[in-house]
Tab-separated table of N, CA, C and O and ligand atoms in Angstrom:
chain	number	residue	atom	x	y	z
A	888	MET	N	-17.167	-26.073	38.372
A	888	MET	CA	-15.757	-25.732	38.221
A	888	MET	C	-15.336	-25.956	36.786
A	888	MET	O	-15.707	-26.911	36.168
A	889	SER	N	-14.530	-25.009	36.272
A	889	SER	CA	-14.107	-25.078	34.879
A	889	SER	C	-13.106	-26.242	34.690
A	889	SER	O	-12.236	-26.493	35.574
A	890	SER	N	-13.153	-26.855	33.563
A	890	SER	CA	-12.181	-27.925	33.232
A	890	SER	C	-10.817	-27.258	32.937
A	890	SER	O	-10.731	-26.056	32.637
A	891	ILE	N	-9.751	-28.035	33.010
A	891	ILE	CA	-8.426	-27.510	32.720
A	891	ILE	C	-8.358	-27.017	31.283
A	891	ILE	O	-7.683	-25.955	31.030
A	892	PHE	N	-9.117	-27.581	30.379
A	892	PHE	CA	-9.144	-27.121	29.031
A	892	PHE	C	-9.865	-25.781	28.890
A	892	PHE	O	-9.486	-24.926	28.090
A	893	SER	N	-10.938	-25.579	29.711
A	893	SER	CA	-11.598	-24.292	29.672
A	893	SER	C	-10.617	-23.217	30.152
A	893	SER	O	-10.671	-22.043	29.719
A	894	LYS	N	-9.762	-23.572	31.118
A	894	LYS	CA	-8.802	-22.598	31.608
A	894	LYS	C	-7.763	-22.295	30.540
A	894	LYS	O	-7.285	-21.152	30.413
A	895	ILE	N	-7.493	-23.261	29.704
A	895	ILE	CA	-6.577	-23.018	28.554
A	895	ILE	C	-7.283	-22.069	27.534
A	895	ILE	O	-6.682	-21.150	27.050
A	896	VAL	N	-8.566	-22.330	27.326
A	896	VAL	CA	-9.317	-21.474	26.374
A	896	VAL	C	-9.293	-20.020	26.785
A	896	VAL	O	-9.054	-19.137	25.915
A	897	VAL	N	-9.427	-19.701	28.109
A	897	VAL	CA	-9.462	-18.301	28.501
A	897	VAL	C	-8.060	-17.813	28.842
A	897	VAL	O	-7.910	-16.650	29.256
A	898	GLY	N	-7.051	-18.625	28.664
A	898	GLY	CA	-5.653	-18.163	28.835
A	898	GLY	C	-5.172	-18.219	30.299
A	898	GLY	O	-4.116	-17.683	30.639
A	899	GLU	N	-5.953	-18.816	31.184
A	899	GLU	CA	-5.531	-18.963	32.589
A	899	GLU	C	-4.357	-19.929	32.716
A	899	GLU	O	-3.568	-19.834	33.648
A	900	ILE	N	-4.373	-20.926	31.823
A	900	ILE	CA	-3.279	-21.903	31.743
A	900	ILE	C	-2.701	-21.819	30.360
A	900	ILE	O	-3.479	-21.725	29.395
A	901	PRO	N	-1.399	-21.795	30.244
A	901	PRO	CA	-0.786	-21.629	28.880
A	901	PRO	C	-0.849	-22.949	28.065
A	901	PRO	O	-1.075	-24.031	28.654
A	902	CYS	N	-0.729	-22.826	26.789
A	902	CYS	CA	-0.688	-24.006	25.917
A	902	CYS	C	0.215	-23.654	24.721
A	902	CYS	O	0.489	-22.471	24.485
A	903	TYR	N	0.625	-24.663	24.007
A	903	TYR	CA	1.330	-24.488	22.761
A	903	TYR	C	0.261	-24.544	21.656
A	903	TYR	O	-0.147	-25.658	21.209
A	904	LYS	N	-0.241	-23.378	21.272
A	904	LYS	CA	-1.352	-23.304	20.387
A	904	LYS	C	-1.035	-23.649	18.975
A	904	LYS	O	0.010	-23.267	18.448
A	905	ILE	N	-1.964	-24.422	18.329
A	905	ILE	CA	-1.758	-24.749	16.894
A	905	ILE	C	-2.710	-23.971	16.043
A	905	ILE	O	-2.374	-23.428	15.022
A	906	ALA	N	-3.968	-23.945	16.476
A	906	ALA	CA	-5.009	-23.230	15.680
A	906	ALA	C	-6.215	-22.872	16.546
A	906	ALA	O	-6.453	-23.529	17.574
A	907	GLU	N	-6.943	-21.857	16.111
A	907	GLU	CA	-8.101	-21.423	16.917
A	907	GLU	C	-9.079	-20.721	16.004
A	907	GLU	O	-8.696	-20.044	15.027
A	908	ASP	N	-10.339	-20.920	16.287
A	908	ASP	CA	-11.338	-20.017	15.705
A	908	ASP	C	-12.382	-19.725	16.796
A	908	ASP	O	-12.130	-19.979	17.962
A	909	ASP	N	-13.547	-19.243	16.417
A	909	ASP	CA	-14.526	-18.853	17.437
A	909	ASP	C	-14.977	-20.088	18.267
A	909	ASP	O	-15.303	-19.920	19.469
A	910	ASN	N	-15.001	-21.223	17.686
A	910	ASN	CA	-15.614	-22.416	18.350
A	910	ASN	C	-14.606	-23.478	18.823
A	910	ASN	O	-14.966	-24.312	19.686
A	911	TYR	N	-13.425	-23.449	18.255
A	911	TYR	CA	-12.481	-24.573	18.516
A	911	TYR	C	-11.084	-24.071	18.777
A	911	TYR	O	-10.671	-23.016	18.343
A	912	LEU	N	-10.331	-24.940	19.492
A	912	LEU	CA	-8.919	-24.638	19.793
A	912	LEU	C	-8.185	-25.936	19.638
A	912	LEU	O	-8.626	-27.026	20.074
A	913	ALA	N	-6.998	-25.862	19.023
A	913	ALA	CA	-6.067	-27.019	18.868
A	913	ALA	C	-4.767	-26.599	19.528
A	913	ALA	O	-4.264	-25.510	19.300
A	914	PHE	N	-4.205	-27.518	20.341
A	914	PHE	CA	-2.953	-27.267	21.013
A	914	PHE	C	-2.230	-28.565	21.238
A	914	PHE	O	-2.868	-29.621	21.209
A	915	LEU	N	-0.895	-28.453	21.438
A	915	LEU	CA	-0.144	-29.684	21.625
A	915	LEU	C	-0.449	-30.351	22.961
A	915	LEU	O	-0.616	-29.682	23.982
A	916	ASP	N	-0.573	-31.655	22.927
A	916	ASP	CA	-0.729	-32.428	24.167
A	916	ASP	C	0.587	-32.344	24.994
A	916	ASP	O	1.660	-32.480	24.428
A	917	ILE	N	0.443	-32.006	26.245
A	917	ILE	CA	1.586	-31.819	27.067
A	917	ILE	C	2.389	-33.109	27.391
A	917	ILE	O	3.557	-33.059	27.722
A	918	ASN	N	1.700	-34.230	27.277
A	918	ASN	CA	2.350	-35.566	27.466
A	918	ASN	C	2.203	-36.385	26.217
A	918	ASN	O	1.411	-37.343	26.172
A	919	PRO	N	2.883	-36.020	25.177
A	919	PRO	CA	2.623	-36.568	23.834
A	919	PRO	C	3.050	-38.011	23.669
A	919	PRO	O	4.084	-38.415	24.152
A	920	LEU	N	2.283	-38.751	22.878
A	920	LEU	CA	2.684	-40.092	22.432
A	920	LEU	C	3.629	-39.999	21.222
A	920	LEU	O	4.364	-40.942	20.963
A	921	ALA	N	3.571	-38.893	20.515
A	921	ALA	CA	4.393	-38.747	19.367
A	921	ALA	C	4.616	-37.216	19.162
A	921	ALA	O	3.843	-36.394	19.643
A	922	LYS	N	5.703	-36.898	18.486
A	922	LYS	CA	5.970	-35.479	18.178
A	922	LYS	C	4.811	-34.987	17.303
A	922	LYS	O	4.463	-35.596	16.293
A	923	GLY	N	4.175	-33.900	17.717
A	923	GLY	CA	3.057	-33.340	16.982
A	923	GLY	C	1.713	-33.767	17.493
A	923	GLY	O	0.661	-33.338	16.962
A	924	HIS	N	1.681	-34.635	18.539
A	924	HIS	CA	0.384	-35.089	19.153
A	924	HIS	C	-0.383	-33.794	19.584
A	924	HIS	O	0.080	-33.006	20.411
A	925	THR	N	-1.543	-33.686	19.054
A	925	THR	CA	-2.350	-32.442	19.201
A	925	THR	C	-3.745	-32.806	19.723
A	925	THR	O	-4.240	-33.818	19.363
A	926	LEU	N	-4.313	-31.873	20.499
A	926	LEU	CA	-5.674	-32.042	21.019
A	926	LEU	C	-6.519	-30.965	20.360
A	926	LEU	O	-6.097	-29.832	20.232
A	927	VAL	N	-7.716	-31.343	19.954
A	927	VAL	CA	-8.723	-30.389	19.384
A	927	VAL	C	-9.889	-30.376	20.330
A	927	VAL	O	-10.437	-31.452	20.641
A	928	ILE	N	-10.305	-29.224	20.737
A	928	ILE	CA	-11.428	-29.140	21.704
A	928	ILE	C	-12.460	-28.117	21.185
A	928	ILE	O	-12.083	-27.170	20.466
A	929	PRO	N	-13.683	-28.321	21.553
A	929	PRO	CA	-14.655	-27.234	21.370
A	929	PRO	C	-14.420	-26.257	22.539
A	929	PRO	O	-14.203	-26.673	23.662
A	930	LYS	N	-14.538	-24.964	22.283
A	930	LYS	CA	-14.334	-23.993	23.390
A	930	LYS	C	-15.428	-24.136	24.424
A	930	LYS	O	-15.223	-23.911	25.595
A	931	LYS	N	-16.639	-24.475	23.938
A	931	LYS	CA	-17.753	-24.750	24.842
A	931	LYS	C	-17.431	-25.985	25.646
A	931	LYS	O	-17.167	-27.045	25.056
A	932	GLU	N	-17.501	-25.885	26.988
A	932	GLU	CA	-17.187	-27.058	27.786
A	932	GLU	C	-18.373	-28.045	27.860
A	932	GLU	O	-19.418	-27.820	28.338
A	933	VAL	N	-18.069	-29.235	27.269
A	933	VAL	CA	-18.953	-30.379	27.350
A	933	VAL	C	-18.084	-31.586	27.682
A	933	VAL	O	-17.047	-31.715	27.046
A	934	ASP	N	-18.459	-32.358	28.659
A	934	ASP	CA	-17.627	-33.462	29.077
A	934	ASP	C	-17.504	-34.531	27.984
A	934	ASP	O	-16.413	-34.733	27.441
A	935	TYR	N	-18.620	-35.121	27.634
A	935	TYR	CA	-18.622	-36.308	26.780
A	935	TYR	C	-18.785	-35.950	25.327
A	935	TYR	O	-19.755	-35.226	24.998
A	936	ILE	N	-17.919	-36.443	24.478
A	936	ILE	CA	-17.945	-35.986	23.061
A	936	ILE	C	-19.307	-36.258	22.422
A	936	ILE	O	-19.783	-35.484	21.591
A	937	PHE	N	-19.961	-37.363	22.855
A	937	PHE	CA	-21.280	-37.663	22.186
A	937	PHE	C	-22.439	-36.936	22.793
A	937	PHE	O	-23.570	-37.138	22.417
A	938	ASP	N	-22.120	-35.978	23.753
A	938	ASP	CA	-23.122	-35.041	24.216
A	938	ASP	C	-22.962	-33.690	23.474
A	938	ASP	O	-23.756	-32.786	23.726
A	939	VAL	N	-21.901	-33.556	22.682
A	939	VAL	CA	-21.736	-32.299	21.910
A	939	VAL	C	-22.762	-32.254	20.842
A	939	VAL	O	-23.038	-33.286	20.171
A	940	ASP	N	-23.439	-31.072	20.656
A	940	ASP	CA	-24.522	-31.043	19.689
A	940	ASP	C	-23.981	-31.248	18.234
A	940	ASP	O	-22.846	-31.086	17.962
A	941	ASP	N	-24.914	-31.712	17.397
A	941	ASP	CA	-24.521	-32.227	16.094
A	941	ASP	C	-23.705	-31.195	15.283
A	941	ASP	O	-22.653	-31.537	14.685
A	942	GLN	N	-24.138	-29.956	15.318
A	942	GLN	CA	-23.490	-28.925	14.488
A	942	GLN	C	-22.061	-28.705	14.938
A	942	GLN	O	-21.073	-28.646	14.211
A	943	LEU	N	-21.912	-28.588	16.304
A	943	LEU	CA	-20.591	-28.314	16.918
A	943	LEU	C	-19.661	-29.525	16.682
A	943	LEU	O	-18.445	-29.352	16.382
A	944	LEU	N	-20.231	-30.725	16.808
A	944	LEU	CA	-19.439	-31.945	16.588
A	944	LEU	C	-18.987	-32.077	15.174
A	944	LEU	O	-17.824	-32.407	14.917
A	945	GLY	N	-19.877	-31.805	14.243
A	945	GLY	CA	-19.478	-31.848	12.825
A	945	GLY	C	-18.422	-30.861	12.498
A	945	GLY	O	-17.405	-31.185	11.794
A	946	GLY	N	-18.515	-29.688	13.036
A	946	GLY	CA	-17.512	-28.625	12.763
A	946	GLY	C	-16.229	-28.997	13.430
A	946	GLY	O	-15.144	-28.626	12.871
A	947	MET	N	-16.271	-29.717	14.506
A	947	MET	CA	-15.079	-30.111	15.226
A	947	MET	C	-14.226	-31.061	14.386
A	947	MET	O	-13.007	-31.019	14.308
A	948	MET	N	-14.940	-31.904	13.642
A	948	MET	CA	-14.240	-32.858	12.707
A	948	MET	C	-13.609	-32.121	11.557
A	948	MET	O	-12.462	-32.416	11.158
A	949	ILE	N	-14.325	-31.126	11.018
A	949	ILE	CA	-13.761	-30.386	9.911
A	949	ILE	C	-12.567	-29.569	10.353
A	949	ILE	O	-11.512	-29.504	9.673
A	950	PHE	N	-12.646	-28.974	11.543
A	950	PHE	CA	-11.521	-28.236	12.141
A	950	PHE	C	-10.329	-29.169	12.332
A	950	PHE	O	-9.172	-28.841	12.048
A	951	SER	N	-10.630	-30.368	12.827
A	951	SER	CA	-9.570	-31.420	13.110
A	951	SER	C	-8.840	-31.807	11.784
A	951	SER	O	-7.683	-32.056	11.797
A	952	LYS	N	-9.635	-31.897	10.733
A	952	LYS	CA	-9.100	-32.294	9.456
A	952	LYS	C	-8.050	-31.251	9.021
A	952	LYS	O	-6.927	-31.632	8.605
A	953	ARG	N	-8.371	-29.998	9.114
A	953	ARG	CA	-7.436	-28.943	8.750
A	953	ARG	C	-6.148	-29.051	9.540
A	953	ARG	O	-5.042	-28.938	9.000
A	954	VAL	N	-6.294	-29.274	10.836
A	954	VAL	CA	-5.152	-29.334	11.737
A	954	VAL	C	-4.321	-30.609	11.369
A	954	VAL	O	-3.103	-30.575	11.319
A	955	ALA	N	-5.049	-31.753	11.178
A	955	ALA	CA	-4.354	-33.002	10.879
A	955	ALA	C	-3.513	-32.896	9.629
A	955	ALA	O	-2.389	-33.392	9.563
A	956	LEU	N	-4.066	-32.255	8.587
A	956	LEU	CA	-3.298	-32.132	7.322
A	956	LEU	C	-2.057	-31.260	7.526
A	956	LEU	O	-1.014	-31.563	6.937
A	957	ALA	N	-2.099	-30.298	8.423
A	957	ALA	CA	-0.952	-29.468	8.734
A	957	ALA	C	0.059	-30.304	9.533
A	957	ALA	O	1.316	-30.221	9.251
A	958	ILE	N	-0.361	-31.116	10.493
A	958	ILE	CA	0.543	-31.931	11.287
A	958	ILE	C	1.277	-32.889	10.305
A	958	ILE	O	2.472	-33.091	10.364
A	959	GLU	N	0.482	-33.468	9.404
A	959	GLU	CA	1.045	-34.450	8.463
A	959	GLU	C	2.171	-33.840	7.606
A	959	GLU	O	3.132	-34.510	7.245
A	960	LYS	N	2.010	-32.614	7.281
A	960	LYS	CA	3.028	-31.885	6.472
A	960	LYS	C	4.266	-31.556	7.289
A	960	LYS	O	5.399	-31.452	6.813
A	961	ALA	N	4.018	-31.346	8.598
A	961	ALA	CA	5.118	-30.868	9.460
A	961	ALA	C	5.904	-31.990	10.091
A	961	ALA	O	7.081	-31.854	10.409
A	962	VAL	N	5.306	-33.162	10.318
A	962	VAL	CA	5.964	-34.229	11.003
A	962	VAL	C	5.965	-35.465	10.101
A	962	VAL	O	4.938	-35.916	9.643
A	963	PRO	N	7.159	-36.028	9.809
A	963	PRO	CA	7.210	-37.211	8.980
A	963	PRO	C	6.384	-38.365	9.617
A	963	PRO	O	6.674	-38.771	10.693
A	964	CYS	N	5.429	-38.888	8.848
A	964	CYS	CA	4.623	-39.986	9.401
A	964	CYS	C	3.815	-40.572	8.248
A	964	CYS	O	3.699	-39.957	7.192
A	965	LYS	N	3.238	-41.758	8.471
A	965	LYS	CA	2.418	-42.415	7.444
A	965	LYS	C	1.081	-41.743	7.338
A	965	LYS	O	0.514	-41.588	6.253
A	966	ARG	N	0.502	-41.406	8.434
A	966	ARG	CA	-0.821	-40.721	8.510
A	966	ARG	C	-1.058	-40.234	9.867
A	966	ARG	O	-0.327	-40.549	10.811
A	967	ILE	N	-2.189	-39.495	10.031
A	967	ILE	CA	-2.533	-39.019	11.357
A	967	ILE	C	-3.657	-39.861	11.909
A	967	ILE	O	-4.716	-40.018	11.226
A	968	GLY	N	-3.437	-40.430	13.066
A	968	GLY	CA	-4.465	-41.220	13.740
A	968	GLY	C	-5.324	-40.299	14.576
A	968	GLY	O	-4.918	-39.247	15.002
A	969	ILE	N	-6.527	-40.783	14.857
A	969	ILE	CA	-7.466	-39.995	15.630
A	969	ILE	C	-8.046	-40.882	16.739
A	969	ILE	O	-8.336	-42.050	16.493
A	970	ALA	N	-8.105	-40.317	17.960
A	970	ALA	CA	-8.597	-41.128	19.076
A	970	ALA	C	-9.363	-40.186	20.018
A	970	ALA	O	-9.092	-38.994	20.139
A	971	VAL	N	-10.408	-40.764	20.616
A	971	VAL	CA	-11.141	-40.062	21.642
A	971	VAL	C	-11.203	-40.914	22.925
A	971	VAL	O	-11.646	-42.083	22.808
A	972	LEU	N	-10.762	-40.451	24.015
A	972	LEU	CA	-10.767	-41.194	25.247
A	972	LEU	C	-11.589	-40.411	26.272
A	972	LEU	O	-12.627	-40.847	26.668
A	973	GLY	N	-10.989	-39.328	26.736
A	973	GLY	CA	-11.720	-38.495	27.727
A	973	GLY	C	-11.745	-39.111	29.120
A	973	GLY	O	-12.572	-38.771	29.914
A	974	LEU	N	-10.797	-40.001	29.369
A	974	LEU	CA	-10.757	-40.656	30.666
A	974	LEU	C	-10.077	-39.751	31.756
A	974	LEU	O	-10.318	-39.979	32.930
A	975	GLU	N	-9.347	-38.799	31.279
A	975	GLU	CA	-8.626	-37.961	32.205
A	975	GLU	C	-9.207	-36.572	32.346
A	975	GLU	O	-9.374	-36.067	33.446
A	976	VAL	N	-9.516	-35.982	31.223
A	976	VAL	CA	-10.025	-34.570	31.237
A	976	VAL	C	-11.482	-34.538	30.757
A	976	VAL	O	-11.760	-34.960	29.682
A	977	PRO	N	-12.387	-34.068	31.658
A	977	PRO	CA	-13.833	-34.097	31.310
A	977	PRO	C	-14.235	-32.867	30.440
A	977	PRO	O	-15.074	-32.058	30.836
A	978	HIS	N	-13.567	-32.765	29.339
A	978	HIS	CA	-13.887	-31.692	28.360
A	978	HIS	C	-13.599	-32.320	27.020
A	978	HIS	O	-12.437	-32.710	26.726
A	979	ALA	N	-14.635	-32.497	26.222
A	979	ALA	CA	-14.519	-33.259	24.974
A	979	ALA	C	-13.269	-32.851	24.189
A	979	ALA	O	-12.979	-31.648	24.026
A	980	HIS	N	-12.541	-33.810	23.662
A	980	HIS	CA	-11.326	-33.528	22.868
A	980	HIS	C	-10.982	-34.720	21.945
A	980	HIS	O	-11.278	-35.821	22.277
A	981	ILE	N	-10.386	-34.400	20.814
A	981	ILE	CA	-9.926	-35.350	19.847
A	981	ILE	C	-8.396	-35.337	19.898
A	981	ILE	O	-7.816	-34.262	19.814
A	982	HIS	N	-7.841	-36.527	20.005
A	982	HIS	CA	-6.355	-36.678	19.884
A	982	HIS	C	-5.995	-36.872	18.405
A	982	HIS	O	-6.590	-37.747	17.768
A	983	LEU	N	-5.071	-36.083	17.886
A	983	LEU	CA	-4.517	-36.239	16.558
A	983	LEU	C	-3.063	-36.664	16.732
A	983	LEU	O	-2.296	-35.909	17.330
A	984	ILE	N	-2.742	-37.887	16.259
A	984	ILE	CA	-1.436	-38.447	16.575
A	984	ILE	C	-0.719	-38.959	15.323
A	984	ILE	O	-1.263	-39.792	14.602
A	985	PRO	N	0.439	-38.404	15.044
A	985	PRO	CA	1.220	-38.915	13.843
A	985	PRO	C	1.560	-40.407	14.034
A	985	PRO	O	2.009	-40.794	15.126
A	986	LEU	N	1.261	-41.206	13.035
A	986	LEU	CA	1.480	-42.650	13.151
A	986	LEU	C	2.472	-43.190	12.089
A	986	LEU	O	2.359	-42.768	10.932
A	987	ASN	N	3.297	-44.073	12.540
A	987	ASN	CA	4.070	-44.915	11.567
A	987	ASN	C	3.755	-46.373	11.763
A	987	ASN	O	3.829	-47.141	10.848
A	988	ASN	N	3.369	-46.710	13.020
A	988	ASN	CA	3.084	-48.102	13.343
A	988	ASN	C	1.838	-48.122	14.270
A	988	ASN	O	1.508	-47.140	14.922
A	989	LEU	N	1.203	-49.293	14.310
A	989	LEU	CA	0.050	-49.486	15.216
A	989	LEU	C	0.388	-49.064	16.637
A	989	LEU	O	-0.411	-48.438	17.298
A	990	GLY	N	1.591	-49.406	17.110
A	990	GLY	CA	1.974	-49.164	18.487
A	990	GLY	C	2.065	-47.649	18.815
A	990	GLY	O	2.077	-47.257	19.994
A	991	ASP	N	2.095	-46.791	17.809
A	991	ASP	CA	2.275	-45.357	18.078
A	991	ASP	C	1.035	-44.771	18.706
A	991	ASP	O	1.102	-43.674	19.249
A	992	ILE	N	-0.108	-45.447	18.686
A	992	ILE	CA	-1.312	-44.916	19.271
A	992	ILE	C	-1.770	-45.690	20.469
A	992	ILE	O	-2.943	-45.663	20.888
A	993	ASN	N	-0.764	-46.372	21.077
A	993	ASN	CA	-1.026	-47.153	22.285
A	993	ASN	C	-0.839	-46.192	23.532
A	993	ASN	O	0.242	-45.752	23.813
A	994	PHE	N	-1.978	-45.850	24.143
A	994	PHE	CA	-1.945	-44.872	25.185
A	994	PHE	C	-1.263	-45.413	26.454
A	994	PHE	O	-1.041	-44.635	27.419
A	995	SER	N	-0.884	-46.681	26.475
A	995	SER	CA	-0.122	-47.201	27.619
A	995	SER	C	1.409	-46.964	27.403
A	995	SER	O	2.163	-47.227	28.299
A	996	ASN	N	1.758	-46.546	26.236
A	996	ASN	CA	3.229	-46.251	25.949
A	996	ASN	C	3.702	-45.144	26.907
A	996	ASN	O	2.902	-44.187	27.259
A	997	PRO	N	4.965	-45.141	27.250
A	997	PRO	CA	5.562	-44.026	27.950
A	997	PRO	C	5.414	-42.757	27.117
A	997	PRO	O	5.555	-42.788	25.846
A	998	LYS	N	5.108	-41.649	27.710
A	998	LYS	CA	4.960	-40.393	26.982
A	998	LYS	C	6.288	-39.747	26.721
A	998	LYS	O	7.307	-39.948	27.466
A	999	LEU	N	6.383	-38.978	25.659
A	999	LEU	CA	7.601	-38.321	25.247
A	999	LEU	C	7.809	-37.050	26.068
A	999	LEU	O	6.871	-36.452	26.531
A	1000	LYS	N	9.045	-36.714	26.246
A	1000	LYS	CA	9.372	-35.465	26.915
A	1000	LYS	C	10.026	-34.486	25.966
A	1000	LYS	O	10.911	-34.862	25.250
A	1001	PHE	N	9.471	-33.266	25.913
A	1001	PHE	CA	10.069	-32.208	25.143
A	1001	PHE	C	10.304	-31.002	26.001
A	1001	PHE	O	9.528	-30.743	26.924
A	1002	SER	N	11.330	-30.255	25.697
A	1002	SER	CA	11.602	-28.992	26.420
A	1002	SER	C	10.537	-27.970	25.913
A	1002	SER	O	9.953	-28.145	24.847
A	1003	SER	N	10.436	-26.894	26.651
A	1003	SER	CA	9.493	-25.823	26.266
A	1003	SER	C	9.922	-25.327	24.887
A	1003	SER	O	9.046	-25.082	23.999
A	1004	GLN	N	11.239	-25.162	24.652
A	1004	GLN	CA	11.689	-24.701	23.378
A	1004	GLN	C	11.304	-25.687	22.228
A	1004	GLN	O	10.936	-25.267	21.135
A	1005	GLU	N	11.423	-26.972	22.496
A	1005	GLU	CA	11.050	-27.939	21.489
A	1005	GLU	C	9.513	-27.895	21.215
A	1005	GLU	O	9.147	-27.968	20.052
A	1006	PHE	N	8.700	-27.766	22.253
A	1006	PHE	CA	7.258	-27.653	22.034
A	1006	PHE	C	6.964	-26.384	21.176
A	1006	PHE	O	6.121	-26.483	20.272
A	1007	ILE	N	7.617	-25.303	21.482
A	1007	ILE	CA	7.397	-24.038	20.737
A	1007	ILE	C	7.757	-24.302	19.273
A	1007	ILE	O	7.007	-23.902	18.358
A	1008	GLU	N	8.863	-24.974	19.032
A	1008	GLU	CA	9.341	-25.220	17.627
A	1008	GLU	C	8.324	-26.167	16.925
A	1008	GLU	O	8.020	-25.931	15.730
A	1009	ILE	N	7.815	-27.200	17.578
A	1009	ILE	CA	6.880	-28.123	16.959
A	1009	ILE	C	5.619	-27.377	16.596
A	1009	ILE	O	5.097	-27.489	15.456
A	1010	ALA	N	5.155	-26.540	17.506
A	1010	ALA	CA	3.921	-25.771	17.226
A	1010	ALA	C	4.135	-24.813	16.119
A	1010	ALA	O	3.253	-24.656	15.232
A	1011	ARG	N	5.273	-24.176	16.077
A	1011	ARG	CA	5.578	-23.184	15.035
A	1011	ARG	C	5.567	-23.920	13.662
A	1011	ARG	O	5.022	-23.444	12.671
A	1012	LEU	N	6.215	-25.089	13.628
A	1012	LEU	CA	6.315	-25.864	12.369
A	1012	LEU	C	4.921	-26.263	11.870
A	1012	LEU	O	4.557	-26.053	10.722
A	1013	ILE	N	4.081	-26.755	12.781
A	1013	ILE	CA	2.738	-27.163	12.332
A	1013	ILE	C	1.955	-25.945	11.881
A	1013	ILE	O	1.198	-25.940	10.872
A	1014	ASN	N	2.083	-24.904	12.696
A	1014	ASN	CA	1.374	-23.634	12.356
A	1014	ASN	C	1.706	-23.108	10.943
A	1014	ASN	O	0.865	-22.608	10.257
A	1015	SER	N	2.953	-23.306	10.575
A	1015	SER	CA	3.381	-22.825	9.262
A	1015	SER	C	2.830	-23.618	8.155
A	1015	SER	O	2.843	-23.194	6.992
A	1016	LYS	N	2.222	-24.820	8.440
A	1016	LYS	CA	1.675	-25.652	7.393
A	1016	LYS	C	0.128	-25.501	7.290
A	1016	LYS	O	-0.490	-26.173	6.513
A	1017	LEU	N	-0.435	-24.709	8.153
A	1017	LEU	CA	-1.888	-24.528	8.150
A	1017	LEU	C	-2.376	-23.781	6.944
A	1017	LEU	O	-1.694	-22.895	6.446
B	564	LIG	P1	-7.937	-38.213	27.996
B	564	LIG	O1	-8.898	-37.387	28.787
B	564	LIG	O2	-8.203	-38.191	26.551
B	564	LIG	O3	-7.836	-39.600	28.506
B	564	LIG	O4	-6.459	-37.599	28.214
B	564	LIG	C1	-6.295	-36.231	28.360
B	564	LIG	C2	-5.060	-35.730	27.587
B	564	LIG	O5	-4.859	-34.384	27.856
B	564	LIG	C3	-3.779	-36.468	27.983
B	564	LIG	O6	-3.152	-36.974	26.767
B	564	LIG	C4	-2.967	-35.418	28.677
B	564	LIG	O7	-1.545	-35.515	28.410
B	564	LIG	C5	-3.525	-34.103	28.106
B	564	LIG	N1	-3.475	-33.038	29.119
B	564	LIG	C6	-3.897	-33.090	30.396
B	564	LIG	N2	-3.745	-31.907	30.972
B	564	LIG	C7	-3.151	-31.111	30.039
B	564	LIG	C8	-2.762	-29.704	30.058
B	564	LIG	O8	-2.866	-29.005	31.043
B	564	LIG	N3	-2.270	-29.222	28.914
B	564	LIG	C9	-2.128	-29.965	27.760
B	564	LIG	N4	-1.642	-29.380	26.658
B	564	LIG	N5	-2.528	-31.270	27.699
B	564	LIG	C10	-2.994	-31.818	28.841
């Protein structure tokens, strides 16, 4: 069975897209810890990030860097934090999270709520900085 992120890749499930190329997709996390919280995935479905082959994994980091620098320009923050958990969705992904304090990357924090219009606006803003 396809992961929920594979369904996003093929457009079966919508997302607020940030960036895409042949191998990777970046989109806003639907339950964000911070405004601009973004997920980067390889389009190829692999559960565990350390099972992703070297070339694809290296490219994923370079793709994430480009996205992170755009988030940093779009959302006021000290820097972009990076985290890998994979406890919920079995499709490798990197979390990119705008940080001002250590607590901003605490996954036990309550998640933020944005309207669809707000998500669209955040995605548009980040997109404009790519
Ligand atoms: P993890 O697997 O890294 O523990 O958590 C998965 C992350 O994916 C969570 O932060 C969750 O909010 C996000 N997520 C789960 N399902 C969806 C979805 O359908 N769309 C989007 N955009 N994010 C999702």
